[in-house]
């Protein structure tokens, strides 16, 4: 009996200690559940994202060469300056207000708040957008996308816009068109909440800029002499060099959007390259059938079309689907940029709409077809895997971007025209933008 009494006392004492421990756990702050691990910066991810940011930056000078070679020699510096100056004006806008409008705390799913104006609250610590890299790294990576997007539009109004008007237009367009759409998709806005997929900017960058390019071409009207006078590219070698830099930088654009140096970045890298290659073949083959010859300008245009089309899909599809997307884009972008443009008669000088808008739409919609969780567990299966809802989300994102960006761009152009005048004087257009807008000549031979 004494033994059993001792055992009973031991059990009672153990129960009292255990009960006290449970009470302590319940009343102690932070003790009720396991603490979440603190975000930890990863040096490999940080190095990759900073390198990718530099790769995306080099795309804008690459675009300057790509566009610069396609205009007439009297406009080469004016065209190059439009791309190059976008780096300056958009970088300042992004730091002051653009990043906050795009990625700041959500306001009704439409735009970000002003909490991060002048980069207040943005520093070397991780952020909710990327937990293994500094907030600074995420911010500057996204800045490079904001820079090149309005620069893409310049292909539509090349050889005829005042430089002062271009500066004002770029600032207004970045603030009122790019930043809200960026927030819709990537910053916690309504399209992202619906589940619309855009890995690296097919909607945010290319459809957005491409439809804005069409609006600009229609509002400004054709160049003097179009389409009666021939206006061939003055330096295709420059254009090929620019295309090479675009292809090179696009690996940062797409693979960098993984925000880590792991397998997803490698998958996006491979899909990007194969899509560009397939689109080059598709454009060249279509041109050979249609015109009898495959041109150098066509080959580089096809490569860019493929890069555009794979951009929204790069992190959601595998390499084989990437090739299909590129091939389709090469064919359809040729039809839009070469066949449809001349039948309709609008003067999109350097085919910004035909390549970027059409390529972006192709890519965004085919993302909804080929997306696979086998590639990216954070994504969703597409139509090919029985998920019609994902395809519908892609359609909604495309239509919403087309409508908002087109109407908004027309408004911004009209405001700019009313304040400064959009177009150079006829005699200035004849003399060329290099001399009349910048007092320089591209070639002193």
Coordinates of C-alpha atoms in Angstrom, one line a residue:
X1 CA 0.0 0.0 0.0
X2 CA 2.8 2.4 0.8
X3 CA 4.3 1.8 -2.6
X4 CA 1.0 2.6 -4.4
X5 CA 0.6 5.8 -2.2
X6 CA 4.1 6.9 -3.3
X7 CA 3.2 6.3 -7.0
X8 CA 0.0 8.2 -6.6
X9 CA 1.8 11.2 -5.0
X10 CA 4.4 11.1 -7.9
X11 CA 1.6 11.1 -10.5
X12 CA -0.2 14.0 -8.8
X13 CA 3.0 16.0 -8.6
X14 CA 3.8 15.4 -12.3
X15 CA 0.3 16.5 -13.3
X16 CA 0.7 19.7 -11.3
X17 CA 4.0 20.5 -13.0
X18 CA 2.6 19.6 -16.4
X19 CA -0.5 21.8 -15.9
X20 CA 1.7 24.7 -14.8
X21 CA 3.8 24.3 -17.9
X22 CA 0.7 24.4 -20.1
X23 CA -0.6 27.5 -18.4
X24 CA 2.7 29.2 -18.9
X25 CA 2.7 28.3 -22.6
X26 CA -0.9 29.7 -23.0
X27 CA -0.3 33.0 -21.2
X28 CA 3.3 33.7 -22.5
X29 CA 3.3 35.9 -25.7
X30 CA 4.6 34.1 -28.7
X31 CA 4.5 30.7 -26.9
X32 CA 1.1 29.5 -28.2
X33 CA 2.5 28.5 -31.6
X34 CA 5.8 27.8 -33.1
X35 CA 7.5 31.0 -34.2
X36 CA 7.9 31.5 -37.9
X37 CA 11.5 31.5 -39.0
X38 CA 12.9 35.0 -39.6
X39 CA 13.6 35.9 -43.3
X40 CA 17.2 35.1 -44.1
X41 CA 19.1 36.8 -46.9
X42 CA 20.7 34.4 -49.4
X43 CA 23.9 35.6 -50.9
X44 CA 23.4 33.5 -54.0
X45 CA 19.9 34.8 -54.7
X46 CA 21.0 38.4 -54.0
X47 CA 24.0 38.1 -56.4
X48 CA 21.8 36.6 -59.1
X49 CA 19.0 39.3 -58.8
X50 CA 21.6 42.1 -58.9
X51 CA 23.2 40.6 -61.9
X52 CA 19.8 40.1 -63.6
X53 CA 19.1 43.8 -62.9
X54 CA 22.2 44.8 -64.8
X55 CA 21.2 42.4 -67.6
X56 CA 17.8 44.1 -67.9
X57 CA 19.4 47.5 -67.8
X58 CA 21.6 46.7 -70.8
X59 CA 18.4 45.9 -72.7
X60 CA 17.5 49.6 -73.0
X61 CA 20.7 50.6 -74.7
X62 CA 20.2 47.5 -76.8
X63 CA 16.8 48.8 -77.7
X64 CA 18.4 52.1 -78.6
X65 CA 20.7 50.3 -81.1
X66 CA 17.9 48.1 -82.3
X67 CA 15.6 51.0 -83.0
X68 CA 18.4 53.4 -84.0
X69 CA 19.5 51.2 -86.9
X70 CA 15.9 51.0 -88.3
X71 CA 15.3 54.7 -88.8
X72 CA 16.8 57.0 -91.4
X73 CA 20.3 58.4 -90.7
X74 CA 19.0 61.9 -89.9
X75 CA 17.1 60.5 -86.9
X76 CA 19.5 58.0 -85.4
X77 CA 20.6 60.2 -82.5
X78 CA 17.1 61.3 -81.7
X79 CA 15.9 57.7 -81.6
X80 CA 18.8 56.5 -79.5
X81 CA 18.3 59.4 -77.1
X82 CA 14.7 58.5 -76.5
X83 CA 15.7 55.1 -75.2
X84 CA 18.7 56.3 -73.3
X85 CA 16.9 59.1 -71.6
X86 CA 14.2 56.8 -70.4
X87 CA 16.9 55.3 -68.1
X88 CA 17.3 58.7 -66.4
X89 CA 13.7 60.0 -66.3
X90 CA 12.0 56.7 -65.2
X91 CA 14.7 55.9 -62.6
X92 CA 14.0 59.2 -60.8
X93 CA 10.3 58.8 -61.2
X94 CA 10.5 55.2 -59.8
X95 CA 12.5 56.2 -56.7
X96 CA 10.3 59.2 -55.9
X97 CA 6.8 57.8 -56.5
X98 CA 6.7 54.9 -59.1
X99 CA 7.8 52.1 -56.8
X100 CA 5.4 53.1 -54.1
X101 CA 2.5 53.3 -56.6
X102 CA 3.4 49.9 -58.1
X103 CA 4.3 47.9 -55.0
X104 CA 3.3 49.9 -52.0
X105 CA 0.4 48.8 -49.7
X106 CA -2.6 48.0 -51.8
X107 CA -5.4 50.6 -52.2
X108 CA -8.5 48.8 -53.4
X109 CA -6.7 46.5 -55.7
X110 CA -6.0 49.4 -58.1
X111 CA -2.8 51.1 -57.0
X112 CA -0.2 51.1 -54.3
X113 CA -0.2 53.7 -51.5
X114 CA 2.4 56.4 -51.1
X115 CA 4.0 54.8 -48.0
X116 CA 7.3 54.2 -49.9
X117 CA 7.7 57.6 -51.6
X118 CA 11.4 58.5 -51.9
X119 CA 12.1 54.9 -51.0
X120 CA 11.1 55.5 -47.4
X121 CA 10.9 52.1 -45.7
X122 CA 12.9 50.4 -48.5
X123 CA 16.3 49.2 -47.3
X124 CA 18.7 46.2 -47.1
X125 CA 16.3 44.0 -45.3
X126 CA 14.1 41.4 -47.0
X127 CA 10.5 42.3 -48.1
X128 CA 7.2 40.5 -48.4
X129 CA 7.9 40.3 -52.2
X130 CA 11.2 38.4 -51.9
X131 CA 12.3 37.0 -48.6
X132 CA 15.9 36.0 -49.5
X133 CA 17.1 39.2 -51.2
X134 CA 17.3 42.8 -49.9
X135 CA 14.3 45.0 -50.5
X136 CA 16.7 47.3 -52.4
X137 CA 17.5 44.5 -54.8
X138 CA 13.9 43.8 -55.5
X139 CA 13.2 47.5 -56.0
X140 CA 16.0 48.1 -58.5
X141 CA 15.2 44.9 -60.4
X142 CA 11.7 46.1 -60.9
X143 CA 13.0 49.6 -61.8
X144 CA 14.6 48.1 -64.9
X145 CA 11.3 46.8 -66.2
X146 CA 9.7 50.3 -65.6
X147 CA 12.5 51.9 -67.6
X148 CA 12.3 49.8 -70.7
X149 CA 8.5 49.8 -71.0
X150 CA 8.0 53.4 -72.1
X151 CA 11.1 53.1 -74.3
X152 CA 9.4 50.4 -76.3
X153 CA 6.6 52.8 -77.2
X154 CA 9.1 55.1 -79.0
X155 CA 9.2 52.6 -82.0
X156 CA 5.7 53.7 -82.9
X157 CA 6.3 57.5 -83.1
X158 CA 10.0 57.4 -84.2
X159 CA 11.2 60.3 -86.4
X160 CA 8.4 62.8 -85.5
X161 CA 8.0 63.6 -81.7
X162 CA 9.5 66.6 -80.0
X163 CA 12.0 65.7 -77.4
X164 CA 10.4 67.9 -74.7
X165 CA 7.1 66.2 -75.4
X166 CA 8.7 62.8 -75.1
X167 CA 10.1 63.6 -71.7
X168 CA 6.7 64.8 -70.3
X169 CA 4.9 61.9 -72.0
X170 CA 7.3 59.3 -70.5
X171 CA 6.9 60.7 -67.0
X172 CA 3.1 60.9 -67.2
X173 CA 2.7 57.5 -68.9
X174 CA 5.0 55.8 -66.3
X175 CA 3.0 57.3 -63.5
X176 CA -0.6 56.9 -64.7
X177 CA -0.4 53.8 -67.0
X178 CA 2.6 51.6 -66.1
X179 CA 2.5 51.9 -62.3
X180 CA -1.2 51.0 -61.9
X181 CA -1.1 48.0 -64.3
X182 CA 2.1 46.8 -62.6
X183 CA 0.3 47.0 -59.3
X184 CA -2.8 45.1 -60.7
X185 CA -0.6 42.1 -61.7
X186 CA 2.4 42.1 -59.4
X187 CA 1.8 44.5 -56.5
X188 CA -1.2 42.9 -54.9
X189 CA -3.8 44.3 -57.2
X190 CA -7.0 42.8 -58.6
X191 CA -5.6 40.9 -61.5
X192 CA -3.0 39.1 -59.4
X193 CA -5.7 38.3 -56.8
X194 CA -7.7 36.7 -59.6
X195 CA -4.8 34.4 -60.4
X196 CA -3.7 36.0 -63.7
X197 CA -0.2 34.7 -64.5
X198 CA 2.5 37.0 -65.8
X199 CA 6.0 35.7 -64.9
X200 CA 8.1 38.5 -66.3
X201 CA 6.0 41.1 -68.0
X202 CA 4.0 39.9 -71.0
X203 CA 1.0 41.9 -69.8
X204 CA 2.7 44.5 -67.6
X205 CA 5.4 45.4 -70.1
X206 CA 4.7 44.2 -73.6
X207 CA 0.9 44.3 -74.1
X208 CA 0.9 47.6 -72.1
X209 CA 3.6 49.2 -74.2
X210 CA 2.4 47.6 -77.5
X211 CA -1.1 48.9 -77.3
X212 CA 0.2 52.3 -76.2
X213 CA 2.3 52.3 -79.3
X214 CA -0.7 51.8 -81.5
X215 CA -2.5 54.7 -79.7
X216 CA 0.5 56.9 -80.3
X217 CA 0.7 56.0 -84.0
X218 CA -2.9 56.8 -84.5
X219 CA -2.9 60.0 -82.5
X220 CA 0.3 61.4 -84.1
X221 CA -0.5 60.3 -87.6
X222 CA 2.0 59.0 -90.2
X223 CA 5.4 60.4 -91.0
X224 CA 5.6 62.8 -93.9
X225 CA 5.8 60.8 -97.1
X226 CA 4.4 57.6 -95.6
X227 CA 3.7 55.2 -97.3
X228 CA 4.6 56.7 -100.7
X229 CA 8.3 57.3 -100.0
X230 CA 10.6 54.4 -99.2
X231 CA 12.0 54.7 -95.6
X232 CA 14.4 51.7 -95.3
X233 CA 16.6 51.1 -92.2
X234 CA 19.8 53.1 -92.5
X235 CA 22.1 50.6 -90.6
X236 CA 20.9 47.0 -90.2
X237 CA 24.2 46.0 -88.6
X238 CA 23.4 48.3 -85.7
X239 CA 19.9 46.7 -85.4
X240 CA 21.4 43.2 -85.3
X241 CA 23.8 44.3 -82.5
X242 CA 20.9 45.8 -80.6
X243 CA 18.9 42.5 -81.1
X244 CA 21.8 40.6 -79.7
X245 CA 21.9 42.8 -76.6
X246 CA 18.2 42.4 -76.2
X247 CA 18.5 38.6 -76.4
X248 CA 21.4 38.6 -74.0
X249 CA 19.6 40.9 -71.5
X250 CA 16.4 39.0 -71.7
X251 CA 17.8 36.2 -69.7
X252 CA 17.9 38.6 -66.8
X253 CA 14.4 39.8 -67.7
X254 CA 12.9 36.3 -67.5
X255 CA 15.2 34.0 -65.5
X256 CA 15.8 36.9 -63.0
X257 CA 12.1 37.0 -62.3
X258 CA 12.5 33.8 -60.4
X259 CA 14.1 36.0 -57.7
X260 CA 16.4 33.1 -56.8
X261 CA 19.3 31.2 -58.3
X262 CA 17.5 27.8 -58.1
X263 CA 16.0 25.5 -60.7
X264 CA 13.1 27.8 -61.7
X265 CA 15.6 30.4 -63.0
X266 CA 17.3 27.7 -65.1
X267 CA 14.0 26.5 -66.5
X268 CA 13.0 30.0 -67.4
X269 CA 16.4 30.6 -69.0
X270 CA 16.1 27.6 -71.2
X271 CA 12.5 28.3 -72.2
X272 CA 13.4 31.8 -73.1
X273 CA 16.3 30.9 -75.4
X274 CA 14.3 28.2 -77.2
X275 CA 11.3 30.4 -77.7
X276 CA 13.4 33.1 -79.3
X277 CA 15.1 30.6 -81.6
X278 CA 11.8 29.0 -82.7
X279 CA 10.3 32.5 -83.3
X280 CA 13.2 33.4 -85.5
X281 CA 12.6 30.3 -87.6
X282 CA 8.9 31.0 -87.7
X283 CA 9.2 34.6 -88.9
X284 CA 11.9 33.8 -91.4
X285 CA 9.9 30.9 -92.9
X286 CA 6.7 32.9 -93.1
X287 CA 8.6 35.8 -94.8
X288 CA 10.3 33.4 -97.2
X289 CA 6.8 32.0 -98.2
X290 CA 5.2 35.4 -98.4
X291 CA 8.0 37.5 -100.0
X292 CA 10.4 35.0 -101.5
X293 CA 13.3 35.9 -99.2
X294 CA 14.1 35.7 -95.5
X295 CA 15.6 39.1 -94.5
X296 CA 18.0 39.9 -91.7
X297 CA 15.5 42.5 -90.4
X298 CA 12.9 39.8 -90.3
X299 CA 15.1 37.3 -88.5
X300 CA 16.0 39.8 -85.7
X301 CA 12.3 40.9 -85.5
X302 CA 11.3 37.3 -85.1
X303 CA 13.8 36.8 -82.3
X304 CA 12.3 39.7 -80.4
X305 CA 8.8 38.5 -81.0
X306 CA 9.7 35.2 -79.5
X307 CA 11.3 36.8 -76.5
X308 CA 8.2 38.9 -76.0
X309 CA 5.8 35.9 -76.2
X310 CA 7.7 33.7 -73.7
X311 CA 8.0 36.5 -71.2
X312 CA 4.7 35.9 -69.4
X313 CA 5.1 32.1 -69.6
X314 CA 8.8 31.6 -68.9
X315 CA 8.4 30.4 -65.3
X316 CA 5.2 28.4 -65.9
X317 CA 6.0 26.3 -68.9
X318 CA 8.7 23.9 -69.9
X319 CA 11.2 24.2 -72.8
X320 CA 9.0 22.3 -75.4
X321 CA 6.0 24.5 -74.7
X322 CA 8.3 27.5 -75.0
X323 CA 9.3 26.5 -78.5
X324 CA 5.6 26.2 -79.5
X325 CA 4.9 29.6 -78.1
X326 CA 7.8 31.1 -79.9
X327 CA 6.9 29.5 -83.2
X328 CA 3.3 30.7 -83.0
X329 CA 4.5 34.2 -82.1
X330 CA 7.0 34.4 -85.0
X331 CA 4.2 33.6 -87.5
X332 CA 1.5 35.8 -86.0
X333 CA 3.8 38.8 -85.4
X334 CA 5.0 38.7 -89.0
X335 CA 1.4 38.8 -90.2
X336 CA 0.6 41.7 -87.8
X337 CA 3.7 43.8 -88.5
X338 CA 4.0 43.2 -92.2
X339 CA 0.7 42.2 -93.7
X340 CA -1.9 43.8 -91.5
X341 CA -0.1 47.1 -90.9
X342 CA 0.2 48.0 -94.6
X343 CA -3.3 46.9 -95.4
X344 CA -4.8 49.1 -92.6
X345 CA -2.3 51.9 -93.3
X346 CA -1.3 53.1 -89.8
X347 CA 2.4 54.2 -89.4
X348 CA 3.8 52.2 -86.5
X349 CA 7.3 53.2 -87.6
X350 CA 9.3 50.3 -86.1
X351 CA 6.5 47.7 -85.5
X352 CA 6.2 48.2 -81.7
X353 CA 2.5 47.2 -81.8
X354 CA 3.0 44.2 -84.2
X355 CA 5.8 42.8 -82.2
X356 CA 5.2 43.7 -78.6
X357 CA 1.4 43.9 -78.3
X358 CA 0.6 40.9 -80.6
X359 CA 3.5 38.9 -79.2
X360 CA 2.5 39.8 -75.6
X361 CA -1.1 38.7 -76.3
X362 CA 0.0 35.4 -77.8
X363 CA 2.3 34.7 -74.9
X364 CA -0.3 35.7 -72.2
X365 CA -3.0 33.6 -73.7
X366 CA -0.8 30.6 -74.4
X367 CA 0.4 30.8 -70.8
X368 CA -3.2 30.0 -69.9
X369 CA -3.0 27.0 -72.2
X370 CA 0.4 25.5 -71.4
X371 CA 1.0 26.5 -67.7
X372 CA 1.9 23.5 -65.6
X373 CA 2.4 23.1 -61.9
X374 CA 5.0 20.5 -62.7
X375 CA 7.2 23.5 -63.7
X376 CA 6.3 25.9 -61.0
X377 CA 4.3 24.9 -57.9
X378 CA 3.3 28.5 -57.2
X379 CA 1.5 28.7 -60.6
X380 CA -1.5 26.9 -61.8
X381 CA -2.3 24.3 -64.5
X382 CA -3.6 25.7 -67.8
X383 CA -6.3 24.8 -70.3
X384 CA -4.2 21.9 -71.6
X385 CA -4.4 20.3 -68.2
X386 CA -8.2 20.9 -67.8
X387 CA -8.2 24.3 -66.1
X388 CA -10.4 26.5 -68.2
X389 CA -10.5 29.1 -65.3
X390 CA -6.8 29.9 -65.8
X391 CA -7.3 30.6 -69.4
X392 CA -10.3 32.8 -68.6
X393 CA -8.1 34.8 -66.1
X394 CA -5.5 35.3 -68.8
X395 CA -8.2 36.6 -71.2
X396 CA -9.5 39.0 -68.6
X397 CA -6.0 40.3 -67.9
X398 CA -5.3 40.9 -71.6
X399 CA -8.6 42.7 -72.2
X400 CA -8.3 44.9 -69.1
X401 CA -4.7 45.9 -70.0
X402 CA -5.6 46.6 -73.7
X403 CA -8.5 48.9 -72.7
X404 CA -6.9 50.8 -69.9
X405 CA -3.5 51.3 -71.6
X406 CA -5.1 52.4 -74.9
X407 CA -7.5 54.9 -73.5
X408 CA -5.1 56.1 -70.9
X409 CA -2.3 56.6 -73.5
X410 CA -4.6 58.6 -75.7
X411 CA -5.4 60.9 -72.7
X412 CA -1.8 61.3 -71.8
X413 CA -0.9 62.1 -75.4
X414 CA -3.7 64.7 -75.6
X415 CA -2.5 66.3 -72.3
X416 CA 1.1 66.4 -73.6
X417 CA 0.0 67.9 -76.9
X418 CA -2.0 70.6 -75.2
X419 CA 0.9 71.6 -73.0
X420 CA 3.9 71.3 -75.3
X421 CA 2.8 70.1 -78.7
X422 CA 3.6 66.5 -79.7
X423 CA 5.0 66.8 -83.1
X424 CA 7.9 68.7 -84.6
X425 CA 7.3 71.2 -87.3
X426 CA 7.2 70.0 -90.9
X427 CA 10.6 71.6 -91.7
X428 CA 12.1 70.0 -88.6
X429 CA 10.8 66.6 -89.6
X430 CA 12.4 67.0 -93.1
X431 CA 15.7 68.1 -91.6
X432 CA 15.7 65.3 -89.0
X433 CA 15.5 65.1 -85.3
X434 CA 19.2 64.9 -84.7
X435 CA 19.9 68.4 -85.8
X436 CA 16.6 70.1 -84.8
X437 CA 16.1 68.5 -81.4
X438 CA 19.7 67.9 -80.3
X439 CA 22.0 70.0 -82.5
X440 CA 24.1 67.0 -83.4
X441 CA 24.6 64.6 -86.3
X442 CA 24.8 60.9 -86.1
X443 CA 27.5 60.7 -88.8
X444 CA 30.1 63.3 -89.7
X445 CA 31.5 61.8 -92.8

